[in-house]
Short mmCIF file of C-alpha atoms in Angstrom, two decimals:
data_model
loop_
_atom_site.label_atom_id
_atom_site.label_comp_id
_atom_site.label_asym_id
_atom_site.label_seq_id
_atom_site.Cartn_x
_atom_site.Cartn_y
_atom_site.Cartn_z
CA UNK A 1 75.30 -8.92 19.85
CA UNK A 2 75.88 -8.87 15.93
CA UNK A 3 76.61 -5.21 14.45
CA UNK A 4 77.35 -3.64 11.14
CA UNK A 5 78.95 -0.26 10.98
CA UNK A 6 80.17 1.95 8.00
CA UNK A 7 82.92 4.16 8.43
CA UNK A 8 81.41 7.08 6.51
CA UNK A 9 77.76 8.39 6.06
CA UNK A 10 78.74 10.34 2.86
CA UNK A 11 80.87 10.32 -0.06
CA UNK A 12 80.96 12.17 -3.10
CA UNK A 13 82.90 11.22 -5.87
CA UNK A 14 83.52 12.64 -9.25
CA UNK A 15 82.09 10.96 -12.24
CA UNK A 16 84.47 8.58 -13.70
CA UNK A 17 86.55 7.94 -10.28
CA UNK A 18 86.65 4.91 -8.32
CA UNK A 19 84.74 4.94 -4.95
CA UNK A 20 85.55 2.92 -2.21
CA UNK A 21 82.81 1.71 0.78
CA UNK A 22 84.08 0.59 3.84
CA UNK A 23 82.04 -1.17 6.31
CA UNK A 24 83.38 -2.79 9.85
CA UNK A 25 81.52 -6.31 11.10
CA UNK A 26 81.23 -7.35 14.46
CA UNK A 27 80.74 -10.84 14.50
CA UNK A 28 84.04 -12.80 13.71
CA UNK A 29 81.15 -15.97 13.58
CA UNK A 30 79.66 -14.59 10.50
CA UNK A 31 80.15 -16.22 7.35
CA UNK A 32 78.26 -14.61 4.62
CA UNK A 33 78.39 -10.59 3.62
CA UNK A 34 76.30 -8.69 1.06
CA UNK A 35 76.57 -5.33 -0.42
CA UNK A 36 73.03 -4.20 -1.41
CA UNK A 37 72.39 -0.61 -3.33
CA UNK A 38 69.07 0.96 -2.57
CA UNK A 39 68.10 4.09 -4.19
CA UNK A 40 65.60 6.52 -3.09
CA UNK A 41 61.53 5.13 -2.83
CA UNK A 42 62.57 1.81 -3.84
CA UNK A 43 63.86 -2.00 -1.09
CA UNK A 44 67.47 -2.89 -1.18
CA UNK A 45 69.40 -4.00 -4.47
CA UNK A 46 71.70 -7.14 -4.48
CA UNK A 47 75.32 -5.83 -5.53
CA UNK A 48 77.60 -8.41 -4.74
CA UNK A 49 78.25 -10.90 -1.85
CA UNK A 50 81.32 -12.87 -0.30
CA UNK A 51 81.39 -16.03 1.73
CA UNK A 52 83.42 -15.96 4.70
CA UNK A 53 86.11 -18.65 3.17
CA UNK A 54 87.05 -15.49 0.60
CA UNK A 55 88.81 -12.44 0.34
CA UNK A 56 87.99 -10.70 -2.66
CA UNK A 57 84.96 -11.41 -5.43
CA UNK A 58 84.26 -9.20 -8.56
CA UNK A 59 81.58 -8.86 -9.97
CA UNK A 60 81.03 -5.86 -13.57
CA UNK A 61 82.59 -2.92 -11.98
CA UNK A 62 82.08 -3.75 -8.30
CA UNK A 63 84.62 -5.65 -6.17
CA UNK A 64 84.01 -6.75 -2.57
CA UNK A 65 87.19 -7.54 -0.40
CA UNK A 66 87.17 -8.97 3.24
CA UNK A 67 89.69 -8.92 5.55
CA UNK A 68 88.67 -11.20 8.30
CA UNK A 69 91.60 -9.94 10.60
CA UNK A 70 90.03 -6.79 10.93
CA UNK A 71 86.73 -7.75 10.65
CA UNK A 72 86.46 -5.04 7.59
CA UNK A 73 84.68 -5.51 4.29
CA UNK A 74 84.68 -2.47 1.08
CA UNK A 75 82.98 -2.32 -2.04
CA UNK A 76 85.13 -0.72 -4.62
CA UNK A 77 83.04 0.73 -7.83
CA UNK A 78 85.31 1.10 -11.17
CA UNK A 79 84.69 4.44 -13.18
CA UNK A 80 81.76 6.01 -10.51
CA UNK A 81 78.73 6.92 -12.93
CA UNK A 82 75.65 8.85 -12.28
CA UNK A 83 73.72 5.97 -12.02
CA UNK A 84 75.15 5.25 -9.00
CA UNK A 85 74.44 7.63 -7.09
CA UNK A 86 72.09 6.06 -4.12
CA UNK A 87 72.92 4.80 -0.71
CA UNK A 88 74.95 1.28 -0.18
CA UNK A 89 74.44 -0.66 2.70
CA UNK A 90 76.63 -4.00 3.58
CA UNK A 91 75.14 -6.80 5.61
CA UNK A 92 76.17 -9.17 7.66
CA UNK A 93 74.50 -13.04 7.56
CA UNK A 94 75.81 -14.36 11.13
CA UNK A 95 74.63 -18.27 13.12
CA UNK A 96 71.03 -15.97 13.97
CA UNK A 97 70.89 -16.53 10.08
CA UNK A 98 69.09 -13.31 10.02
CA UNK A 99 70.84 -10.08 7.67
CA UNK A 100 71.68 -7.64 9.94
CA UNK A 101 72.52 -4.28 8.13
CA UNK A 102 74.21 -1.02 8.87
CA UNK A 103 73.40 2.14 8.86
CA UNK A 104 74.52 2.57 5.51
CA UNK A 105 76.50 5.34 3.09
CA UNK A 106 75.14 7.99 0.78
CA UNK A 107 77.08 7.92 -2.60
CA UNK A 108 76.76 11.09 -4.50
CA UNK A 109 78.31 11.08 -7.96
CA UNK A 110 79.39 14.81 -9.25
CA UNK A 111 79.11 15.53 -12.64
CA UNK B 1 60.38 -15.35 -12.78
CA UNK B 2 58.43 -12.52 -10.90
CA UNK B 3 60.20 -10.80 -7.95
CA UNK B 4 58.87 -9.63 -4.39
CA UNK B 5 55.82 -7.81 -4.73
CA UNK B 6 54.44 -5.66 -1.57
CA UNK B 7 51.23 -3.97 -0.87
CA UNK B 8 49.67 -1.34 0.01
CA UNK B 9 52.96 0.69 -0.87
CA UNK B 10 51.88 3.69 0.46
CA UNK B 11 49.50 4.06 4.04
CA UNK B 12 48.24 5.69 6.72
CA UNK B 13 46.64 4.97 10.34
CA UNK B 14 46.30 6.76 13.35
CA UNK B 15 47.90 6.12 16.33
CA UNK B 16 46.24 2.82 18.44
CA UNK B 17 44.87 1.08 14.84
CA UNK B 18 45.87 -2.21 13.71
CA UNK B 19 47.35 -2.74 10.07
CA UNK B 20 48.47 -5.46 7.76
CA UNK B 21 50.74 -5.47 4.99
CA UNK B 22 51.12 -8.06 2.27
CA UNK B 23 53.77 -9.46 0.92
CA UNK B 24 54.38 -11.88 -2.26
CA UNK B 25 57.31 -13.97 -2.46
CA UNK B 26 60.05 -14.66 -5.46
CA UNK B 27 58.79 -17.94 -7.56
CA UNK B 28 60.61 -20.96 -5.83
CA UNK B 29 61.27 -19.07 -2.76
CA UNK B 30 60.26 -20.59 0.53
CA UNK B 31 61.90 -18.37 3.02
CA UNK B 32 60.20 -14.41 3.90
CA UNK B 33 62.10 -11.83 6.68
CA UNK B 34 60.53 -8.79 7.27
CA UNK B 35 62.45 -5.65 8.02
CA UNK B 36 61.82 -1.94 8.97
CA UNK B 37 63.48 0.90 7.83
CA UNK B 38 63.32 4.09 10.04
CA UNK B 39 64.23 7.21 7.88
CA UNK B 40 67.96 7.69 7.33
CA UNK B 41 68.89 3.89 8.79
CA UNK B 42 69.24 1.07 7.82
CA UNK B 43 66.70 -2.32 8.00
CA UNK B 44 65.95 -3.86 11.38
CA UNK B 45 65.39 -7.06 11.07
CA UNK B 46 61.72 -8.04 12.50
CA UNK B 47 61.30 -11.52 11.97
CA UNK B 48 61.35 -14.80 9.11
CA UNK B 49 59.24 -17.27 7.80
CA UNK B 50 60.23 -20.35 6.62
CA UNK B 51 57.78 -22.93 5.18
CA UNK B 52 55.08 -21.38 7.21
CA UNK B 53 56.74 -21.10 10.85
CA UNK B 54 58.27 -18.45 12.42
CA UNK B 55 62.00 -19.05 11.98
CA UNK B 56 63.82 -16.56 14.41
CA UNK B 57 62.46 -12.69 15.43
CA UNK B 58 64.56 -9.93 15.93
CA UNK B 59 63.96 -7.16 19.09
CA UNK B 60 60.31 -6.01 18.59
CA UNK B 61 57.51 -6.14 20.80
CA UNK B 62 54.92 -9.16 20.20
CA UNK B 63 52.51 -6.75 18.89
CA UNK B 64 54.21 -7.13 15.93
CA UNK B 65 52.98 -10.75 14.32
CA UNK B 66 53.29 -12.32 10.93
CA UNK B 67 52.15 -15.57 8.85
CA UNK B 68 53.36 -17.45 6.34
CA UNK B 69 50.59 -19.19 3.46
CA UNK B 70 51.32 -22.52 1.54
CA UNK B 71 51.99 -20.25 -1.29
CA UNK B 72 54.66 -18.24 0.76
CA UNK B 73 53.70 -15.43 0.89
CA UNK B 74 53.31 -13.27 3.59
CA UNK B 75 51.43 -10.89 6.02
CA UNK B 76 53.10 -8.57 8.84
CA UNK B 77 49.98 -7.09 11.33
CA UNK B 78 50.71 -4.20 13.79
CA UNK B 79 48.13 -3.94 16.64
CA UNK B 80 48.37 -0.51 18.62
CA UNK B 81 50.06 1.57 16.38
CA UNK B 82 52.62 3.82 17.72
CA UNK B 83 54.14 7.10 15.92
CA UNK B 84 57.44 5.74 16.15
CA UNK B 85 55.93 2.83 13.47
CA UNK B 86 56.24 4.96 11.09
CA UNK B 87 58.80 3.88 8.84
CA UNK B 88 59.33 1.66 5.48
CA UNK B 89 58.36 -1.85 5.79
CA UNK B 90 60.52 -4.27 3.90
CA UNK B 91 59.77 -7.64 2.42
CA UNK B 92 62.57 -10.03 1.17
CA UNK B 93 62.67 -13.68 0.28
CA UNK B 94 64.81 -16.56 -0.07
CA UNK B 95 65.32 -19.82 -0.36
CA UNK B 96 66.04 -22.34 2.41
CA UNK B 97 66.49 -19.18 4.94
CA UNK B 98 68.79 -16.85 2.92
CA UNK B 99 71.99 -19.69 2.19
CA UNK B 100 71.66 -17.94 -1.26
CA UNK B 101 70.45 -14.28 -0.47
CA UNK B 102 67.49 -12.50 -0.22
CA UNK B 103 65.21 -11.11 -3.05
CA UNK B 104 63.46 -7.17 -1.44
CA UNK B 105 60.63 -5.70 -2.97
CA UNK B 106 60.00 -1.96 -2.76
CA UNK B 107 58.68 -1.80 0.76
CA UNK B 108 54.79 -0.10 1.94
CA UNK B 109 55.97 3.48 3.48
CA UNK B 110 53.55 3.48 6.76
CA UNK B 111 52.80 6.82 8.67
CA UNK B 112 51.11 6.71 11.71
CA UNK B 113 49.50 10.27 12.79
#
């Protein structure tokens, strides 16, 4: 069946640094991935998203790559900020066309 | 251009009660999926609605149920309430079944005692 799994349930980055989310996909059939930001009391925040057909998208200080090899997507975050501290989940849009998400990956940024 | 409203956001039933949560969808959207979030995980998808029918359901029981309205929005009813329902219930929408992503709102936080 279709799966999602991040590599890491925690990071913690200094303010200012670059943070890097990794994520591992299942299904070599799925052709749509979205990195959504969702930050404590509140649904799931669009970041960014790739279609299957590339391998890297950026977007203001996020960039998503995909290596379709390895089945392995990351969000990279240029100059980390307090703001963005929250937990970042990527998700997978396979032929069920349903979102199937993982378990996701608690960015803390330290002052 | 209003964005995915959900309601109650906060509730709570007792084990073996039915409840129904409400959903309103992004303008122009056609498409709502319903997901629930245990604490500490991520969304499980439940099931979709597109232009009123049920458009694929993921790996929960029947007495989970849902309609779609002509206006698109939504309701997701739980008969028989177990404690393990307890969780936040998440509402996105889409259009044409998520080609172009999905919209969330904030989620209703149920607890079932």
């Amino acid at each position: 069946g279709e799966s999602v799994g991040l590599h890491l349930p925690t990071l913690s980055v200094q303010e200012g640094d670059n943070s890097i989310i990794n994520c591992a996909y299942s299904n070599s059939a799925s052709d749509y991935f979205i990195w959504y930001k969702q930050e404590s009391g509140k649904g799931p925040q669009f970041i960014i998203d790739i279609r299957s057909n590339m391998d890297k998208r950026q977007g203001q200080r996020v960039t998503v790559l995909l290596n379709k090899t390895v089945k392995h997507l990351s969000l990279q975050i240029a100059a980390t900020q307090p703001g963005d501290s929250a937990v970042y989940f990527c998700a997978e849009f396979g032929v069920s066309r349903q979102l199937t998400f993982g378990s996701g990956t608690q960015l803390t940024v330290l002052p | 251009e209003t964005g995915v409203t959900q309601s109650p956001t906060h509730l709570i039933k007792t084990r073996g009660q039915q409840v129904t949560l409400r959903c309103s969808s992004q303008s122009g959207h056609n498409t709502v999926s319903w997901y629930q979030q245990a604490l500490g995980q991520g969304p499980q998808f439940i099931f979709q609605y597109y232009r009123e029918e049920e458009n694929g359901r993921g790996n929960f029981p029947p007495r989970f149920s849902g309609l779609q309205f002509p206006n698109y929005s939504s309701e997701l009813n739980v008969n028989a309430l177990e404690l393990d329902d307890s969780a936040l219930y998440l509402c996105a929408s889409s259009l044409d079944r998520g080609l172009h992503g999905y919209t969330f709102g904030s989620g209703t936080r149920l607890t079932v005692v």
